[in-house]
Amino acid sequence: MKKKLMSVTIIVVMVMSLLIGCNGNKDKDASGGGGGKDAKADAGRSAVWKVSAMGSETNPTTQGWYIFEKEIEKRLDNVDVQVFINGQLGTSADQCIGGMQNGIIQFSDISVGNVAEYTSAFLPLDAPFLFEDRDTALSTVDGEAGKAMAEQYLKDTDIKLLGYWDYGFRNVTNSKKPIKGAADFSGLKIRTLNNNVYLDMLTCLGANPSTMAYAEVFTGLQQGTIDGQENPNSTIVDAKFYEVQKYLTLTEHVYGFLGLHMGNSFYEGLNEEEKKAVEESAQIAIEQQREICNKANEDALATIKDAGVEVTELSADQKAEMRKETSSVWDTIADKCGKDLFKKVVKAAGQEY
């Protein structure tokens, strides 16, 4: 798959955003950049590394970036890592991948489910009902299967994946009815990622999928333009979707991962000390972020229940029924990413294909 570079127009827009962001980033506490660190500590630092973070300051992945920032600056006296939250430096895969390819930004945390336009490398992770539990999902991406996907991604995009941020199982909310089986999806208009695998999965279950922009989802749910959406519990609470939804079903249909992405050209331009600092800091940040994320999802479920949302937990048989209904999606994924890669990931997940 060819690398897809951003248009000149988008690059200009991002450059302007960076200039504005840099002015605003003088006050680190106000912008969220730096996690509230003292700006005086950066006075003697000559290199600026920019991180495009999608989430808010309290988002588990943003918290991971702040840990990464701290670890990098502890190891490299000349580097100032600046974390720009809430998508200030890009709200789409197109902007963030293009920004890293062109050296406008150095790091980003795009969901691996959102880069299907650029590469088929991570499609195996989108196979419906692939993972039975969190531990298996994490061990899969941390092992040889995860490395194989990252290698393919690098070839397709010239973006290096330093590791996988935890996002948690994706679950479905809606305002119409409890979902207790595949038949209950019938007629529901569900917002999902702009990813054909997700669209096919929901279609197979009988829903009407929508790819509404994330920023418009709350209003869409509130006004009834869409009936529901699917996301991890922490996102459902962070975005306040639960305030305008009546039902949550713990479908756990896909385990979500964000990537710790880094421009490969930038990486290759670093010296050995800097490369070592990046890799060590990434692993420490990922380990701690995963614990933060797991707790956030557990706390979010409690918040959703306390708000009066009806929560349905599916049995193994109910999930097996849904997996059967979406079996054709597994075939589609295998065809797109290659059967060898797909089988490697499926095997690591303890499944058969």
Short mmCIF file of C-alpha atoms in Angstrom, two decimals:
data_model
loop_
_atom_site.label_atom_id
_atom_site.label_comp_id
_atom_site.label_asym_id
_atom_site.label_seq_id
_atom_site.Cartn_x
_atom_site.Cartn_y
_atom_site.Cartn_z
CA MET A 1 0.00 0.00 0.00
CA LYS A 2 1.44 3.38 -0.97
CA LYS A 3 2.19 6.00 1.61
CA LYS A 4 -0.46 8.67 1.61
CA LEU A 5 0.93 12.18 2.12
CA MET A 6 -1.13 15.15 3.20
CA SER A 7 -2.15 17.82 0.73
CA VAL A 8 -0.28 21.14 0.77
CA THR A 9 -3.43 22.83 2.09
CA ILE A 10 -3.63 20.59 5.14
CA ILE A 11 0.08 21.05 5.80
CA VAL A 12 -0.32 24.83 5.75
CA VAL A 13 -3.26 24.59 8.14
CA MET A 14 -1.23 22.42 10.52
CA VAL A 15 1.73 24.79 10.41
CA MET A 16 -0.57 27.68 11.34
CA SER A 17 -2.05 25.56 14.13
CA LEU A 18 1.43 24.85 15.44
CA LEU A 19 2.33 28.52 15.45
CA ILE A 20 -0.85 29.35 17.33
CA GLY A 21 -0.35 26.36 19.60
CA CYS A 22 3.21 27.39 20.41
CA ASN A 23 2.03 30.81 21.54
CA GLY A 24 -0.69 29.24 23.63
CA ASN A 25 1.67 26.63 24.98
CA LYS A 26 3.70 29.21 26.89
CA ASP A 27 1.23 28.62 29.71
CA LYS A 28 1.60 24.87 30.08
CA ASP A 29 -1.07 24.58 32.79
CA ALA A 30 -3.71 26.28 30.66
CA SER A 31 -3.07 24.28 27.51
CA GLY A 32 -2.58 20.95 29.17
CA GLY A 33 0.83 20.63 27.50
CA GLY A 34 3.44 19.28 29.88
CA GLY A 35 0.93 18.10 32.44
CA GLY A 36 1.47 21.27 34.45
CA LYS A 37 5.27 21.14 34.57
CA ASP A 38 7.26 24.26 35.36
CA ALA A 39 8.14 26.12 32.16
CA LYS A 40 11.38 27.32 33.78
CA ALA A 41 12.64 23.75 33.65
CA ASP A 42 12.62 23.96 29.85
CA ALA A 43 14.61 27.19 29.59
CA GLY A 44 17.85 25.45 28.67
CA ARG A 45 16.34 22.88 26.30
CA SER A 46 17.11 23.36 22.61
CA ALA A 47 15.03 20.64 20.92
CA VAL A 48 11.22 20.62 20.91
CA TRP A 49 9.36 17.36 20.29
CA LYS A 50 5.63 17.81 19.68
CA VAL A 51 2.97 15.25 20.62
CA SER A 52 -0.49 15.36 19.07
CA ALA A 53 -2.83 13.91 21.71
CA MET A 54 -6.48 13.27 20.85
CA GLY A 55 -7.83 13.19 24.41
CA SER A 56 -8.41 15.65 27.21
CA GLU A 57 -5.90 16.28 29.99
CA THR A 58 -7.51 13.56 32.14
CA ASN A 59 -7.73 10.98 29.35
CA PRO A 60 -5.73 7.81 30.21
CA THR A 61 -3.67 8.06 27.03
CA THR A 62 -2.86 11.72 27.65
CA GLN A 63 -1.72 10.69 31.11
CA GLY A 64 0.54 8.18 29.38
CA TRP A 65 2.02 10.97 27.26
CA TYR A 66 2.80 13.00 30.38
CA ILE A 67 4.68 9.99 31.76
CA PHE A 68 6.52 9.66 28.42
CA GLU A 69 7.38 13.37 28.55
CA LYS A 70 8.77 13.08 32.08
CA GLU A 71 10.85 10.01 31.23
CA ILE A 72 12.29 11.56 28.06
CA GLU A 73 13.25 14.81 29.77
CA LYS A 74 14.82 12.86 32.64
CA ARG A 75 17.11 11.15 30.14
CA LEU A 76 17.76 13.95 27.63
CA ASP A 77 18.69 17.37 29.00
CA ASN A 78 18.26 19.17 25.67
CA VAL A 79 14.76 17.93 24.77
CA ASP A 80 11.48 19.69 25.60
CA VAL A 81 8.50 17.38 24.96
CA GLN A 82 5.30 19.36 24.41
CA VAL A 83 1.96 17.52 24.67
CA PHE A 84 -0.88 19.23 22.79
CA ILE A 85 -4.23 17.87 24.01
CA ASN A 86 -7.75 17.76 22.56
CA GLY A 87 -6.55 17.31 18.99
CA GLN A 88 -4.98 20.79 18.82
CA LEU A 89 -2.46 19.57 16.23
CA GLY A 90 -4.82 17.32 14.29
CA THR A 91 -8.14 15.59 14.77
CA SER A 92 -7.89 12.96 12.04
CA ALA A 93 -5.55 10.20 10.94
CA ASP A 94 -4.91 12.17 7.75
CA GLN A 95 -3.63 15.18 9.65
CA CYS A 96 -1.61 13.27 12.23
CA ILE A 97 0.00 10.71 9.94
CA GLY A 98 0.73 13.41 7.38
CA GLY A 99 2.15 15.62 10.10
CA MET A 100 4.56 12.90 11.21
CA GLN A 101 5.50 12.04 7.64
CA ASN A 102 6.36 15.67 6.99
CA GLY A 103 8.05 16.33 10.34
CA ILE A 104 5.51 18.89 11.54
CA ILE A 105 4.80 16.76 14.60
CA GLN A 106 6.88 13.94 16.03
CA PHE A 107 4.36 11.75 17.90
CA SER A 108 0.66 10.94 17.87
CA ASP A 109 -1.82 8.56 19.52
CA ILE A 110 -4.24 7.75 16.67
CA SER A 111 -6.40 4.67 17.21
CA VAL A 112 -4.99 1.79 15.18
CA GLY A 113 -8.58 1.22 14.03
CA ASN A 114 -8.50 4.64 12.38
CA VAL A 115 -5.52 4.08 10.06
CA ALA A 116 -7.18 1.54 7.74
CA GLU A 117 -7.07 4.11 4.93
CA TYR A 118 -3.28 3.93 5.04
CA THR A 119 -2.53 0.33 5.90
CA SER A 120 -4.21 -3.02 6.42
CA ALA A 121 -1.61 -3.93 9.06
CA PHE A 122 -3.89 -3.58 12.08
CA LEU A 123 -7.08 -4.95 10.54
CA PRO A 124 -6.71 -8.31 12.34
CA LEU A 125 -7.30 -6.51 15.65
CA ASP A 126 -10.71 -5.43 14.35
CA ALA A 127 -11.95 -9.00 13.91
CA PRO A 128 -15.26 -9.10 15.84
CA PHE A 129 -15.10 -11.01 19.15
CA LEU A 130 -11.45 -11.97 18.61
CA PHE A 131 -10.36 -11.54 22.25
CA GLU A 132 -11.94 -13.25 25.22
CA ASP A 133 -10.22 -11.12 27.85
CA ARG A 134 -7.94 -8.13 28.39
CA ASP A 135 -4.80 -10.11 29.23
CA THR A 136 -4.99 -12.03 25.95
CA ALA A 137 -5.48 -8.82 23.97
CA LEU A 138 -2.44 -7.16 25.54
CA SER A 139 -0.19 -10.21 25.24
CA THR A 140 -1.12 -10.49 21.55
CA VAL A 141 0.04 -6.98 20.65
CA ASP A 142 3.10 -7.24 22.89
CA GLY A 143 4.28 -10.43 21.18
CA GLU A 144 5.39 -11.45 17.71
CA ALA A 145 1.96 -10.75 16.21
CA GLY A 146 2.09 -7.14 17.40
CA LYS A 147 5.61 -6.74 16.00
CA ALA A 148 4.52 -8.15 12.63
CA MET A 149 1.69 -5.62 12.39
CA ALA A 150 4.02 -2.76 13.34
CA GLU A 151 6.56 -3.83 10.71
CA GLN A 152 3.90 -3.82 8.00
CA TYR A 153 2.68 -0.41 9.17
CA LEU A 154 6.22 0.98 8.92
CA LYS A 155 6.56 -0.31 5.36
CA ASP A 156 3.22 1.17 4.31
CA THR A 157 3.50 4.59 5.96
CA ASP A 158 7.05 5.29 7.16
CA ILE A 159 5.56 5.68 10.65
CA LYS A 160 7.18 3.78 13.51
CA LEU A 161 4.95 2.22 16.16
CA LEU A 162 6.68 2.31 19.54
CA GLY A 163 3.91 0.33 21.19
CA TYR A 164 0.21 -0.02 21.84
CA TRP A 165 -1.65 2.20 24.30
CA ASP A 166 -4.53 0.43 26.04
CA TYR A 167 -8.06 1.59 25.18
CA GLY A 168 -10.21 -1.28 26.44
CA PHE A 169 -13.08 -3.30 25.09
CA ARG A 170 -15.55 -1.38 22.94
CA ASN A 171 -19.18 -1.58 24.04
CA VAL A 172 -22.48 -0.42 22.57
CA THR A 173 -24.88 2.16 23.99
CA ASN A 174 -28.27 3.15 22.58
CA SER A 175 -31.47 4.96 23.47
CA LYS A 176 -34.02 2.46 22.14
CA LYS A 177 -33.75 -0.98 23.76
CA PRO A 178 -31.50 -3.41 25.62
CA ILE A 179 -29.28 -5.47 23.32
CA LYS A 180 -29.26 -9.09 24.47
CA GLY A 181 -28.66 -10.82 21.17
CA ALA A 182 -27.84 -10.19 17.52
CA ALA A 183 -31.51 -9.66 16.66
CA ASP A 184 -31.69 -6.62 18.96
CA PHE A 185 -29.34 -4.64 16.69
CA SER A 186 -31.99 -4.61 13.98
CA GLY A 187 -32.86 -1.09 12.85
CA LEU A 188 -30.55 0.72 15.28
CA LYS A 189 -28.52 3.56 13.81
CA ILE A 190 -25.10 3.18 15.49
CA ARG A 191 -22.18 5.57 15.07
CA THR A 192 -18.80 3.88 14.58
CA LEU A 193 -15.30 4.51 13.22
CA ASN A 194 -14.68 5.36 9.58
CA ASN A 195 -13.44 1.83 9.01
CA ASN A 196 -15.10 -0.62 6.61
CA VAL A 197 -14.55 -3.52 9.02
CA TYR A 198 -16.60 -1.79 11.71
CA LEU A 199 -19.25 -0.84 9.17
CA ASP A 200 -19.48 -4.43 7.88
CA MET A 201 -19.63 -5.83 11.41
CA LEU A 202 -22.58 -3.66 12.43
CA THR A 203 -24.33 -4.32 9.12
CA CYS A 204 -24.00 -8.07 9.65
CA LEU A 205 -25.61 -7.66 13.07
CA GLY A 206 -28.54 -5.86 11.47
CA ALA A 207 -27.72 -2.29 12.56
CA ASN A 208 -27.49 0.80 10.36
CA PRO A 209 -23.94 2.07 10.91
CA SER A 210 -23.03 5.75 10.69
CA THR A 211 -19.59 7.41 10.47
CA MET A 212 -20.56 10.72 12.04
CA ALA A 213 -17.57 12.84 13.14
CA TYR A 214 -16.65 12.20 16.77
CA ALA A 215 -17.17 15.84 17.76
CA GLU A 216 -20.80 15.60 16.59
CA VAL A 217 -21.70 12.35 18.35
CA PHE A 218 -23.05 13.80 21.61
CA THR A 219 -25.39 16.17 19.77
CA GLY A 220 -26.41 13.37 17.40
CA LEU A 221 -27.35 11.15 20.33
CA GLN A 222 -29.10 13.98 22.14
CA GLN A 223 -31.18 14.96 19.11
CA GLY A 224 -31.88 11.40 18.00
CA THR A 225 -30.02 11.69 14.70
CA ILE A 226 -28.33 8.47 15.76
CA ASP A 227 -29.60 5.89 18.24
CA GLY A 228 -26.29 4.81 19.70
CA GLN A 229 -22.53 4.49 19.46
CA GLU A 230 -19.74 2.10 20.42
CA ASN A 231 -16.69 2.94 22.51
CA PRO A 232 -14.84 1.83 25.66
CA ASN A 233 -16.56 2.72 28.93
CA SER A 234 -14.03 5.43 29.81
CA THR A 235 -14.74 7.24 26.54
CA ILE A 236 -18.50 6.90 27.07
CA VAL A 237 -18.08 8.74 30.37
CA ASP A 238 -15.38 11.20 29.22
CA ALA A 239 -17.59 12.32 26.32
CA LYS A 240 -20.74 12.20 28.51
CA PHE A 241 -22.51 9.92 26.04
CA TYR A 242 -24.09 8.07 28.95
CA GLU A 243 -26.06 11.21 29.82
CA VAL A 244 -28.11 10.88 26.62
CA GLN A 245 -28.33 7.07 26.41
CA LYS A 246 -30.60 4.59 28.22
CA TYR A 247 -28.84 1.29 27.59
CA LEU A 248 -25.28 -0.05 27.66
CA THR A 249 -24.47 -3.56 26.48
CA LEU A 250 -21.06 -4.98 27.35
CA THR A 251 -20.65 -6.49 23.89
CA GLU A 252 -16.84 -6.38 24.08
CA HIS A 253 -16.93 -6.83 20.31
CA VAL A 254 -13.49 -5.33 19.62
CA TYR A 255 -10.56 -4.57 21.92
CA GLY A 256 -9.41 -1.03 21.24
CA PHE A 257 -5.80 0.06 20.96
CA LEU A 258 -4.28 3.45 20.33
CA GLY A 259 -0.82 3.57 18.84
CA LEU A 260 2.25 5.30 20.19
CA HIS A 261 3.16 6.57 16.72
CA MET A 262 6.41 8.29 15.78
CA GLY A 263 7.67 9.63 12.47
CA ASN A 264 10.28 7.14 11.29
CA SER A 265 12.39 9.72 9.47
CA PHE A 266 12.58 11.68 12.71
CA TYR A 267 13.49 8.52 14.63
CA GLU A 268 16.24 7.59 12.18
CA GLY A 269 17.70 11.07 12.54
CA LEU A 270 18.25 10.62 16.28
CA ASN A 271 21.53 9.51 17.79
CA GLU A 272 21.80 6.24 19.69
CA GLU A 273 21.33 7.86 23.11
CA GLU A 274 18.14 9.56 21.93
CA LYS A 275 16.76 6.40 20.35
CA LYS A 276 17.39 4.47 23.57
CA ALA A 277 15.68 7.21 25.59
CA VAL A 278 12.62 7.12 23.29
CA GLU A 279 12.27 3.34 23.45
CA GLU A 280 12.78 3.09 27.21
CA SER A 281 10.43 5.97 27.93
CA ALA A 282 7.75 4.53 25.65
CA GLN A 283 7.76 1.18 27.42
CA ILE A 284 7.55 2.76 30.88
CA ALA A 285 4.73 5.06 29.76
CA ILE A 286 2.78 2.22 28.12
CA GLU A 287 3.04 0.01 31.20
CA GLN A 288 1.73 2.74 33.50
CA GLN A 289 -0.90 3.98 31.04
CA ARG A 290 -2.44 0.52 30.82
CA GLU A 291 -3.06 0.45 34.56
CA ILE A 292 -4.53 3.95 34.44
CA CYS A 293 -6.78 2.92 31.53
CA ASN A 294 -7.97 -0.28 33.18
CA LYS A 295 -9.00 1.59 36.32
CA ALA A 296 -10.65 4.33 34.26
CA ASN A 297 -12.81 1.77 32.44
CA GLU A 298 -13.78 0.09 35.72
CA ASP A 299 -14.64 3.43 37.34
CA ALA A 300 -16.56 4.51 34.24
CA LEU A 301 -18.78 1.43 34.38
CA ALA A 302 -19.68 2.29 37.96
CA THR A 303 -20.47 5.86 36.92
CA ILE A 304 -22.71 4.66 34.10
CA LYS A 305 -24.62 2.34 36.41
CA ASP A 306 -25.00 5.05 39.07
CA ALA A 307 -26.49 7.34 36.42
CA GLY A 308 -29.35 4.90 35.93
CA VAL A 309 -28.28 3.47 32.56
CA GLU A 310 -29.46 -0.13 32.16
CA VAL A 311 -26.38 -2.33 31.74
CA THR A 312 -26.54 -5.72 30.01
CA GLU A 313 -23.69 -8.20 30.33
CA LEU A 314 -23.62 -10.84 27.59
CA SER A 315 -23.02 -14.52 28.21
CA ALA A 316 -20.42 -16.52 26.31
CA ASP A 317 -23.23 -18.07 24.24
CA GLN A 318 -24.65 -14.67 23.31
CA LYS A 319 -21.23 -13.47 22.19
CA ALA A 320 -20.72 -16.70 20.22
CA GLU A 321 -23.99 -16.02 18.41
CA MET A 322 -22.82 -12.53 17.46
CA ARG A 323 -19.45 -13.83 16.34
CA LYS A 324 -21.22 -16.32 14.09
CA GLU A 325 -23.30 -13.53 12.57
CA THR A 326 -20.11 -11.58 11.79
CA SER A 327 -17.99 -14.49 10.55
CA SER A 328 -17.89 -13.07 7.01
CA VAL A 329 -16.03 -10.04 8.40
CA TRP A 330 -13.16 -12.33 9.43
CA ASP A 331 -12.91 -13.51 5.81
CA THR A 332 -12.89 -9.93 4.55
CA ILE A 333 -10.10 -9.00 6.95
CA ALA A 334 -8.00 -12.02 5.97
CA ASP A 335 -8.36 -11.11 2.30
CA LYS A 336 -7.34 -7.49 2.89
CA CYS A 337 -4.37 -7.94 5.21
CA GLY A 338 -3.19 -11.33 3.99
CA LYS A 339 -4.01 -14.72 5.47
CA ASP A 340 -0.54 -15.23 6.96
CA LEU A 341 -0.69 -12.07 9.07
CA PHE A 342 -4.31 -12.68 10.02
CA LYS A 343 -3.64 -16.26 11.12
CA LYS A 344 -0.61 -15.12 13.15
CA VAL A 345 -2.77 -12.66 15.11
CA VAL A 346 -5.71 -15.07 15.47
CA LYS A 347 -3.40 -17.79 16.78
CA ALA A 348 -1.83 -15.41 19.29
CA ALA A 349 -5.35 -14.57 20.47
CA GLY A 350 -6.00 -18.24 21.15
CA GLN A 351 -8.52 -18.59 18.32
CA GLU A 352 -8.68 -20.60 15.11
CA TYR A 353 -9.26 -19.56 11.51
#
